[in-house]
């Protein structure tokens, strides 16, 4: 594969396709087999426009049609690109509450939890970022085919559609991995119904949902959905609350005109927890006897440094100690540290390491961010859809959507995941340190505030041409406009008045929070002191013998931006049905014009993207398909590149799918098997550029200027975020089976075998490192100590070691990619006899070993163990007497998840010397019980 668009292939196939009329966007006319009487659902007595689908005809796990193939209602068997539909019954069977529950059963998806990048933020879930990669590529989320950053929930979701691979024609701007679309529940005029669920589960989870549809007459109906959820997490200090309300309305003033409207309001609170393994800053000190030095400020000897003891620089470090509520200055004091003897720093502290240095249990459940890490989130959306058929075969849709999200995240710097030891027997002020010899965790609090609002408009038109033997064709066009703005700021808790640095938010002015671990065996002990306990005024002795100095604490803004973006798009497509609908062909073109700003930065451009595909049906049961498509993703203007704080380039890609589809057992079984290729150029990568390039640069140059080795004028300024760029190529095979094998037996099976390779990693960062090395390696400055307690030479060695480790798999593989994945879920209902109403089933997933690094010495791959997990399902259905004049059905259901628990740790990345750079602690087994009543 190549990483540049295949324009030659495009011309070779596109022009003949146009010449022969292989085009359109028409919904398929091939009817799906009717469900059996035993399993049939009531159908809506309405005529659907080509812009909507109904789940009324979805039976079990098998969906009949989709919008994901052409943006108009199309039979799944007529769609050339790879699509999986998660139906309401499947969502109910696995007790899914959000998209991550569903994606556990997608064989082509992996969670983006730093598996593929060494990102350390881990707060993407709170910022609305889609946290899955599909086919090894970045993917996108939408809601009713409007791009969205709202956090989805199944309480108001009719179905989810996973469209894999790039397809800018259908979805507009998006990632090369594809798209996960949520279709929200719509009001229905045909009948009234009510459904209520009560779910209780592990970690004190309690969740109630209500779904009520009420026709007011044959033209007007309302539907109300709500959820109220409270739960603890498996970490101490981990709680969440979810309150949302969704109202949908439909009005049909005339036979060929429909007006739909939706409104949703949500309030969510959640704890900020990152399930990473902690970084090890104690093992060297522990293995060398846990030496204790009499004075906190004495300079360690060379032997003591080699034994894991360092000393901070001369910057003030006002720190609140949560154990006793005191405030100390840890300026120029001792701490335990790694050395760079192996060229590494901050490796993960794993259970084997812990057992070697401490007898206490490993802190799997440790909540390092504690009660002070939490998020308040408010989101709302309002949508309007107007659909009409002014003349026969001409359909028009105007749609408008407005999303709004406000969140405030109270977080800590990532060094809160570092475990350190206290080697000093006194504090800096000369008083005795009662915590000498103990471990501790510390960090400084951060507040992130964001308010993103997006207005999106869409006008779609389609007209049908029927030329008899010359085929039936549908010409469609779309115009859309997206306008978004996202004011946001990042603040730090500081001593007011900028007492130690003229920049109020500078690290010298920040207030730290520390907890000494007094009971290592108690997971609740492993949490940094809650910043909310820090008094509004603190008094601290800066130096021994001085009187305490009072300081007021306040929040100081480090950065405040107001990114604004506008995207205009136009699309033209054709789809054609040939030879008595034995051949279905599609082709389309989309032009996108975009502009975005971030502060004083401005970026704009024009993008042209193509797509075409064909489905051939040699028999009624067998279809062959081919699809080619391109994508483009204008990155968020929130993140920027070093060294000049510039905006990201457009991420572009292309993909191809080949394969066969089977419709078996009179439509009860649908099989899609195929081969895919996908690649993307300039994909944004959360590479940890900030902590590994920008911040070391600041520490090194600050120390060199302070030591007189450089002048401020000689220091290049490095600005920008934590992300960098890379190119990604992936290819492989997929098998997707959805089946209602009998009226009582449902099955979903997904499998993939694929390769993913990253190239051109650190496109920007490696150049910055090369350019900065002469500055960092200033003659005679190597032994100058930085604010981290390391020498400049050690800092430089760590940067180079990190770079080499990050690039180790370049051109060979993608970190964390799993070549073989299998997903299975099934359910069986007992329909007759004394056990009638009982149902049971479960799921199984398998992922083979992932490559997470490559050794410098031998070039051997470092891999993780395979992953195997199992779920179980058990339930009972029965009827109650009529409720409110309608028959009531009751379902009691038990689900157990992740029952095997073979690996409590998922290893994420390894350094070139074999040390594990990062791991993820997997959640324990989970048990859920749900009671549902519908009438």
Coordinates of C-alpha atoms in Angstrom, one line a residue, residues 256-480:
X256 CA -46.1 13.8 2.0
X257 CA -44.7 16.2 4.6
X258 CA -43.2 15.4 8.0
X259 CA -41.7 17.7 10.7
X260 CA -39.7 16.2 13.4
X261 CA -38.0 17.9 16.4
X262 CA -35.8 16.8 19.3
X263 CA -34.5 18.3 22.4
X264 CA -32.1 16.8 25.0
X265 CA -30.6 18.1 28.2
X266 CA -28.1 16.3 30.3
X267 CA -26.1 16.8 33.5
X268 CA -23.3 14.5 34.3
X269 CA -20.6 14.4 37.0
X270 CA -17.8 11.9 37.0
X271 CA -14.5 11.2 38.7
X272 CA -11.2 11.7 36.9
X273 CA -9.5 8.4 37.1
X274 CA -6.8 7.0 34.9
X275 CA -6.2 3.3 35.3
X276 CA -2.5 3.5 34.4
X277 CA 0.1 1.6 36.3
X278 CA 2.1 4.1 38.4
X279 CA 5.5 5.3 37.4
X280 CA 8.4 3.9 39.4
X281 CA 10.6 6.3 41.2
X282 CA 11.3 4.2 44.3
X283 CA 12.7 0.8 43.2
X284 CA 16.4 1.9 43.0
X285 CA 16.1 3.6 46.4
X286 CA 14.3 0.6 47.9
X287 CA 16.8 -2.0 46.5
X288 CA 19.7 0.0 47.9
X289 CA 18.4 -0.1 51.5
X290 CA 16.1 3.0 51.6
X291 CA 18.8 5.3 52.8
X292 CA 17.6 8.1 55.1
X293 CA 19.6 11.4 55.1
X294 CA 19.6 13.7 58.2
X295 CA 18.9 16.9 56.4
X296 CA 16.3 17.6 53.6
X297 CA 18.6 20.1 51.9
X298 CA 21.9 18.4 52.0
X299 CA 23.5 17.6 48.6
X300 CA 23.6 13.9 48.0
X301 CA 26.9 12.2 47.2
X302 CA 27.6 10.4 43.9
X303 CA 26.9 7.1 45.6
X304 CA 23.6 8.3 47.1
X305 CA 22.6 9.6 43.6
X306 CA 23.4 6.2 42.2
X307 CA 21.3 4.7 45.0
X308 CA 18.2 6.6 43.8
X309 CA 18.3 9.9 45.7
X310 CA 18.1 13.3 44.0
X311 CA 17.6 16.9 45.1
X312 CA 15.3 19.5 43.6
X313 CA 16.5 22.8 42.3
X314 CA 16.1 26.2 43.9
X315 CA 12.6 26.9 42.8
X316 CA 10.0 27.3 45.6
X317 CA 7.6 24.4 45.9
X318 CA 4.7 25.2 48.3
X319 CA 3.0 21.9 49.2
X320 CA -0.1 21.0 51.1
X321 CA 0.4 17.7 53.1
X322 CA -3.0 16.0 53.3
X323 CA -2.0 13.7 56.1
X324 CA -1.9 16.4 58.8
X325 CA -3.0 19.6 56.9
X326 CA 0.3 21.4 57.1
X327 CA 2.0 23.4 54.4
X328 CA 5.7 23.0 53.7
X329 CA 8.2 24.4 51.2
X330 CA 10.0 21.6 49.4
X331 CA 12.4 23.9 47.6
X332 CA 15.8 22.3 47.0
X333 CA 14.9 19.2 49.1
X334 CA 15.7 15.5 48.6
X335 CA 13.5 12.9 46.9
X336 CA 13.8 9.5 45.4
X337 CA 14.5 9.3 41.7
X338 CA 15.5 7.1 38.8
X339 CA 18.9 7.4 37.3
X340 CA 19.6 7.3 33.5
X341 CA 22.0 4.4 33.7
X342 CA 19.8 2.5 31.4
X343 CA 18.8 5.5 29.4
X344 CA 15.2 5.4 30.7
X345 CA 13.1 7.2 33.1
X346 CA 9.6 6.8 34.6
X347 CA 9.1 3.1 33.8
X348 CA 5.9 1.5 35.1
X349 CA 5.8 0.0 38.5
X350 CA 4.5 -3.5 38.0
X351 CA 3.4 -6.1 40.5
X352 CA 6.7 -8.0 40.3
X353 CA 8.6 -4.8 41.0
X354 CA 6.3 -4.1 43.9
X355 CA 6.7 -7.6 45.4
X356 CA 10.5 -7.2 45.3
X357 CA 10.6 -4.0 47.2
X358 CA 7.5 -4.1 49.4
X359 CA 5.4 -6.8 51.1
X360 CA 2.1 -5.0 50.8
X361 CA -0.4 -5.8 48.1
X362 CA 0.0 -4.1 44.8
X363 CA -2.4 -1.0 44.6
X364 CA -4.5 -2.2 41.7
X365 CA -7.5 -0.1 42.9
X366 CA -5.4 2.9 43.8
X367 CA -7.2 6.1 42.9
X368 CA -4.2 8.4 42.5
X369 CA -6.3 11.4 41.5
X370 CA -8.5 11.0 44.6
X371 CA -11.7 12.9 45.4
X372 CA -10.2 16.2 44.0
X373 CA -10.2 14.8 40.4
X374 CA -13.7 15.2 39.0
X375 CA -15.7 16.7 36.1
X376 CA -19.0 18.6 35.9
X377 CA -20.5 18.3 32.4
X378 CA -23.6 19.8 30.9
X379 CA -24.8 19.1 27.4
X380 CA -27.8 19.9 25.3
X381 CA -28.9 19.4 21.7
X382 CA -31.9 20.6 19.7
X383 CA -32.7 19.3 16.2
X384 CA -35.2 20.0 13.5
X385 CA -36.0 17.9 10.5
X386 CA -38.4 18.9 7.7
X387 CA -39.1 16.3 5.0
X388 CA -41.4 16.6 2.0
X389 CA -42.2 15.2 -1.4
X390 CA -43.4 18.2 -3.3
X391 CA -43.8 16.2 -6.6
X392 CA -43.6 12.5 -7.1
X393 CA -40.1 11.0 -6.7
X394 CA -38.6 14.2 -5.6
X395 CA -37.7 14.2 -1.9
X396 CA -36.3 17.1 0.1
X397 CA -35.0 17.3 3.6
X398 CA -33.9 20.3 5.6
X399 CA -32.2 19.5 8.9
X400 CA -30.7 21.7 11.6
X401 CA -28.8 20.6 14.7
X402 CA -27.3 22.6 17.6
X403 CA -25.0 20.9 20.1
X404 CA -23.7 22.5 23.2
X405 CA -21.3 21.1 25.8
X406 CA -20.0 22.8 28.9
X407 CA -17.5 21.1 31.1
X408 CA -15.2 21.9 34.0
X409 CA -12.5 19.3 34.7
X410 CA -10.6 19.4 38.0
X411 CA -7.5 17.4 37.3
X412 CA -3.9 16.9 38.4
X413 CA -0.7 16.9 36.4
X414 CA 0.2 13.4 35.2
X415 CA 3.1 13.3 37.7
X416 CA 0.4 12.3 40.2
X417 CA 1.0 8.8 38.9
X418 CA 4.6 8.8 40.2
X419 CA 5.4 6.8 43.3
X420 CA 8.3 8.4 45.2
X421 CA 9.9 7.9 48.6
X422 CA 10.9 10.4 51.4
X423 CA 14.6 10.0 52.1
X424 CA 14.9 13.0 54.4
X425 CA 14.5 13.0 58.2
X426 CA 13.7 16.7 58.3
X427 CA 11.7 19.2 56.4
X428 CA 13.4 22.2 54.8
X429 CA 12.3 24.4 57.8
X430 CA 14.4 22.1 60.1
X431 CA 11.5 20.4 61.8
X432 CA 11.4 16.6 62.1
X433 CA 9.8 14.8 59.2
X434 CA 7.5 12.1 60.7
X435 CA 7.1 10.5 57.3
X436 CA 10.7 9.8 56.6
X437 CA 11.1 6.5 54.7
X438 CA 7.5 6.5 53.4
X439 CA 6.2 6.5 49.9
X440 CA 4.2 9.5 48.7
X441 CA 2.4 10.8 45.7
X442 CA 2.0 14.5 44.8
X443 CA 1.0 16.8 42.0
X444 CA -0.5 20.3 41.4
X445 CA -4.2 20.8 40.5
X446 CA -5.3 21.9 37.1
X447 CA -8.7 23.3 36.1
X448 CA -9.8 22.9 32.4
X449 CA -12.9 24.7 31.3
X450 CA -14.5 24.4 27.9
X451 CA -17.8 25.5 26.3
X452 CA -18.2 24.2 22.7
X453 CA -21.2 25.1 20.6
X454 CA -21.9 23.8 17.1
X455 CA -24.6 24.8 14.6
X456 CA -25.1 22.5 11.7
X457 CA -27.4 22.9 8.7
X458 CA -28.1 20.3 6.0
X459 CA -30.2 20.4 2.8
X460 CA -30.6 17.2 0.9
X461 CA -32.6 16.5 -2.3
X462 CA -33.0 13.3 -4.3
X463 CA -34.9 12.5 -7.4
X464 CA -35.7 9.1 -9.0
X465 CA -35.4 8.2 -12.7
X466 CA -36.8 4.9 -13.8
X467 CA -35.7 4.1 -17.4
X468 CA -37.1 0.5 -17.3
X469 CA -34.6 -1.8 -18.9
X470 CA -31.9 0.9 -18.7
X471 CA -32.0 0.9 -15.0
X472 CA -33.4 2.8 -12.1
X473 CA -31.4 5.7 -10.9
X474 CA -31.5 8.2 -8.1
X475 CA -29.7 11.5 -8.3
X476 CA -29.0 13.2 -5.0
X477 CA -27.4 16.4 -3.8
X478 CA -26.4 17.8 -0.5
X479 CA -25.4 21.2 0.9
X480 CA -24.3 21.6 4.5

